[in-house]
Amino acid sequence: MLDEIGPWSERKFAIVQEYATVYSKILANAKSYVPRFEHDYIDAYASAGFSRRKGTNDIVKGTALNSLDIDPPFNHYTFVELRHDRYAMLKAYVTNRADVSVLNANANEVLPRDVFPQYTFRNYRRAFCLLDPYTHKQLDWATIEAAGKNGAIDVLLHFPTMPMNRGALHRDGDVSSDEARAMTRFWGDDSWREAVYVKHGLFADLKGVKASDIEFATAFCKRLIDVAGFKGTSKPIPMLNTRGAIMYYLIFALPHPRALRAATSVAHYFIKYPSAVSKTGNR
């Protein structure tokens, strides 16, 4: 039931914790001006709440339960988990907390329909949402766009480079119809086919050469702004395995400039120090 995690996952936990703490401090301070201001935390793929550290079998808290330790606290926490066994374990851990909702649901259905509409500038409610699927096949563009168009939700997005490379982003352009449909659901349309190739030099009149992982992730950042409606994104933060290969990127997508400044600071630190597991020098 518990996920087995490597050091890159614990680094992800640190990035989530760092930004969520900064975010909560900024929004909690806003309450001194507008007492009814509220800020919430959303974890769209919350899993069981705990993970098992690879190589040691140590049990560690995941992003959802770590969020409960943030000071100042969020007003409310919404955890979404599709698998019933993981949902049940997470639910049992927080069963006595009135400030936590645990939903046994598909994030692509429940977030745009029930959760995101709760947050608007008019009702003084904001949210920080972690969209951290295992693969691109579990997250739809419509969900990402719903957060962007909302305008009151900060997002940290898992951009799953390695699964996409294995499934659809082949150098020869040969991709199955199922894999192509999965990419289109995640990207939002077929323009991923153009973004995956870079045309320059002698290749300008041909299909082109396969884009690097960072070029492809950067193209997605542009799409988050131009199509989804976010005001800005951080640079993609590479998450590396123990051999130095990129597993995936984390991308902040933000609805306002102040959030962008805070997210850019966090992203810059973890890009500068690729093995960092905290922002306090513990590397």
Coordinates of C-alpha atoms in Angstrom, one line a residue, residues 22-251:
V22 CA 6.0 31.0 2.8
Y23 CA 2.5 31.0 1.3
S24 CA 0.8 30.4 4.6
K25 CA 2.8 33.2 6.3
I26 CA 1.8 35.7 3.5
L27 CA -1.8 34.8 3.6
A28 CA -2.1 34.6 7.3
N29 CA -0.7 38.1 7.5
A30 CA -3.5 39.3 5.1
K31 CA -5.9 38.4 7.9
S32 CA -4.7 41.4 9.8
Y33 CA -6.3 43.6 7.1
V34 CA -9.2 41.4 6.2
P35 CA -10.2 39.2 9.1
R36 CA -12.4 36.9 7.0
F37 CA -9.6 36.0 4.7
E38 CA -9.0 32.2 4.5
H39 CA -6.3 30.1 2.8
D40 CA -6.5 26.4 2.3
Y41 CA -4.2 23.5 1.2
I42 CA -5.2 21.0 -1.4
D43 CA -3.3 17.7 -2.2
A44 CA -4.8 16.1 -5.3
Y45 CA -3.0 12.8 -5.1
A46 CA -2.5 12.4 -1.4
S47 CA -1.8 8.7 -1.3
A48 CA -1.8 6.9 2.1
G49 CA -0.2 9.8 4.0
F50 CA 3.0 7.9 4.6
S51 CA 5.7 6.4 2.4
R52 CA 8.5 3.9 2.8
R53 CA 12.1 5.1 2.3
K54 CA 13.9 3.0 -0.3
G55 CA 16.8 1.0 1.1
T56 CA 15.9 1.5 4.7
N57 CA 12.2 0.8 4.9
D58 CA 11.9 3.8 7.3
I59 CA 8.3 5.2 7.3
V60 CA 8.1 8.9 6.5
K61 CA 5.2 11.4 6.2
G62 CA 4.2 12.4 2.7
T63 CA 3.2 15.8 1.5
A64 CA -0.4 15.7 2.8
L65 CA 0.5 14.9 6.4
N66 CA 3.5 17.2 6.3
S67 CA 1.2 20.1 5.4
L68 CA -0.5 19.6 8.8
D69 CA 2.7 20.6 10.5
I70 CA 3.1 24.0 8.7
D71 CA 3.1 27.1 10.9
P72 CA 1.0 29.2 10.6
P73 CA -1.6 26.5 9.8
F74 CA -3.9 26.6 6.9
N75 CA -7.6 27.1 7.6
H76 CA -8.6 23.9 5.9
Y77 CA -7.0 20.9 4.2
T78 CA -8.5 18.9 1.4
F79 CA -6.8 15.6 0.5
V80 CA -8.0 13.6 -2.5
E81 CA -7.1 10.0 -3.1
L82 CA -8.6 7.6 -5.6
R83 CA -7.4 4.2 -4.3
H84 CA -9.7 3.2 -1.5
D85 CA -7.1 1.4 0.6
R86 CA -4.8 4.4 0.6
Y87 CA -7.8 6.7 1.2
A88 CA -8.9 4.6 4.2
M89 CA -5.4 4.7 5.8
L90 CA -5.2 8.5 5.4
K91 CA -8.7 9.0 6.6
A92 CA -8.0 7.0 9.8
Y93 CA -5.1 9.2 10.6
V94 CA -7.0 12.5 10.5
T95 CA -10.4 11.3 11.5
N96 CA -10.7 13.6 14.5
R97 CA -9.7 16.8 12.7
A98 CA -12.6 19.1 11.7
D99 CA -10.2 21.1 9.5
V100 CA -9.4 18.2 7.2
S101 CA -11.5 16.7 4.4
V102 CA -10.4 13.5 2.8
L103 CA -12.1 12.6 -0.5
N104 CA -12.1 9.2 -2.1
A105 CA -12.5 10.5 -5.6
N106 CA -10.9 11.1 -9.0
A107 CA -9.1 14.5 -8.8
N108 CA -10.0 15.3 -12.4
E109 CA -13.6 15.1 -11.5
V110 CA -13.9 16.5 -7.9
L111 CA -11.4 19.4 -8.1
P112 CA -13.0 21.4 -11.1
R113 CA -16.6 20.5 -10.0
D114 CA -16.6 20.8 -6.2
V115 CA -13.3 22.1 -4.8
F116 CA -11.9 24.8 -7.0
P117 CA -15.2 26.8 -7.2
Q118 CA -15.0 27.4 -3.4
Y119 CA -12.1 29.8 -4.0
T120 CA -12.6 33.3 -5.5
F121 CA -11.3 36.8 -4.9
R122 CA -14.8 37.9 -4.1
N123 CA -15.2 35.5 -1.1
Y124 CA -11.6 36.1 0.2
R125 CA -10.6 32.4 -0.1
R126 CA -7.3 31.3 -1.6
A127 CA -5.7 27.9 -1.9
F128 CA -2.3 26.2 -2.6
C129 CA -2.9 23.1 -4.7
L130 CA -0.3 20.3 -5.2
L131 CA -1.0 18.4 -8.5
D132 CA 1.4 15.5 -8.1
P133 CA 0.3 12.5 -10.2
Y134 CA 2.4 9.4 -10.7
T135 CA 2.2 9.8 -14.5
H136 CA 0.7 12.2 -17.0
K137 CA -2.1 9.7 -17.6
Q138 CA -3.6 10.6 -14.2
L139 CA -3.9 14.3 -14.7
D140 CA -6.1 16.1 -17.3
W141 CA -5.4 19.5 -18.8
A142 CA -9.0 20.5 -17.9
T143 CA -8.1 20.2 -14.2
I144 CA -4.9 22.3 -14.6
E145 CA -6.8 24.9 -16.7
A146 CA -9.6 25.0 -14.1
A147 CA -7.1 26.1 -11.5
G148 CA -5.5 28.7 -13.8
K149 CA -8.8 30.2 -14.9
N150 CA -9.9 30.4 -11.3
G151 CA -7.4 33.1 -10.4
A152 CA -7.3 32.3 -6.7
I153 CA -5.3 29.1 -6.7
D154 CA -1.5 28.7 -6.5
V155 CA -0.3 25.4 -8.1
L156 CA 2.7 23.2 -7.8
L157 CA 2.6 20.8 -10.7
H158 CA 4.4 17.5 -11.3
F159 CA 5.6 17.4 -15.0
P160 CA 6.3 13.7 -15.5
T161 CA 9.1 13.7 -18.0
M162 CA 10.3 10.1 -17.7
P163 CA 6.9 8.4 -18.2
M164 CA 6.2 10.7 -21.1
N165 CA 9.5 9.9 -22.7
R166 CA 8.9 6.2 -22.3
G167 CA 5.3 6.3 -23.6
A168 CA 5.0 8.9 -26.3
L169 CA 8.0 11.2 -26.8
H170 CA 10.1 9.0 -29.0
R171 CA 12.9 10.3 -31.2
D172 CA 11.5 8.6 -34.3
G173 CA 8.0 10.1 -33.7
D174 CA 6.4 6.6 -33.6
V175 CA 3.7 6.6 -30.9
S176 CA 0.7 4.4 -30.3
S177 CA -2.8 5.9 -30.5
D178 CA -3.4 5.2 -26.7
E179 CA -0.2 7.0 -25.7
A180 CA -1.0 9.9 -28.0
R181 CA -4.4 10.3 -26.5
A182 CA -2.9 10.3 -23.0
M183 CA -0.5 13.0 -24.0
T184 CA -3.3 15.1 -25.5
R185 CA -5.4 14.8 -22.3
F186 CA -2.5 16.0 -20.3
W187 CA -1.3 18.7 -22.7
G188 CA -4.8 19.9 -23.7
D189 CA -4.5 19.5 -27.4
D190 CA -2.2 18.0 -30.1
S191 CA 0.3 20.9 -30.0
W192 CA 2.6 18.6 -27.9
R193 CA 3.6 17.0 -31.1
E194 CA 5.1 20.3 -32.3
A195 CA 6.6 21.1 -28.9
V196 CA 8.5 17.8 -28.7
Y197 CA 10.6 18.6 -31.8
V198 CA 12.9 21.6 -32.3
K199 CA 13.5 22.8 -35.8
H200 CA 16.8 24.7 -36.4
G201 CA 19.8 24.6 -38.7
L202 CA 19.9 21.8 -41.2
F203 CA 16.7 20.3 -39.8
A204 CA 14.5 23.4 -40.4
D205 CA 12.7 21.8 -43.4
L206 CA 12.4 18.4 -41.7
K207 CA 10.4 17.1 -38.7
G208 CA 13.3 18.4 -36.5
V209 CA 15.2 16.9 -33.6
K210 CA 13.6 15.8 -30.4
A211 CA 13.5 18.6 -27.8
S212 CA 15.4 18.2 -24.7
D213 CA 13.5 17.6 -21.5
I214 CA 14.0 21.2 -20.3
E215 CA 12.8 22.6 -23.7
F216 CA 9.7 20.5 -23.5
A217 CA 9.0 21.5 -19.9
T218 CA 9.5 25.1 -20.8
A219 CA 7.1 24.9 -23.7
F220 CA 4.5 23.6 -21.1
C221 CA 5.2 26.6 -18.9
K222 CA 4.4 28.9 -21.8
R223 CA 1.1 27.0 -22.3
L224 CA 0.3 27.4 -18.6
I225 CA 0.4 31.1 -19.1
D226 CA -1.0 31.5 -22.6
V227 CA -3.8 29.0 -22.4
A228 CA -4.5 28.0 -18.8
G229 CA -4.5 31.6 -17.6
F230 CA -1.8 31.6 -14.9
K231 CA 0.1 34.9 -14.6
G232 CA 3.5 33.3 -14.4
T233 CA 5.5 30.1 -13.7
S234 CA 8.8 29.3 -12.1
K235 CA 11.6 27.7 -14.0
P236 CA 11.1 23.9 -14.1
I237 CA 12.8 22.3 -11.1
P238 CA 14.6 19.1 -12.1
M239 CA 14.1 16.1 -9.8
L240 CA 17.0 13.7 -10.3
N241 CA 17.5 10.1 -9.4
T242 CA 20.7 8.7 -7.8
R243 CA 22.3 8.4 -11.2
G244 CA 21.6 12.0 -12.1
A245 CA 18.8 11.3 -14.6
I246 CA 15.8 13.6 -14.6
M247 CA 12.7 11.8 -13.3
Y248 CA 10.4 14.7 -13.6
Y249 CA 10.1 18.5 -13.1
L250 CA 8.2 20.5 -10.6
I251 CA 6.7 23.7 -11.9

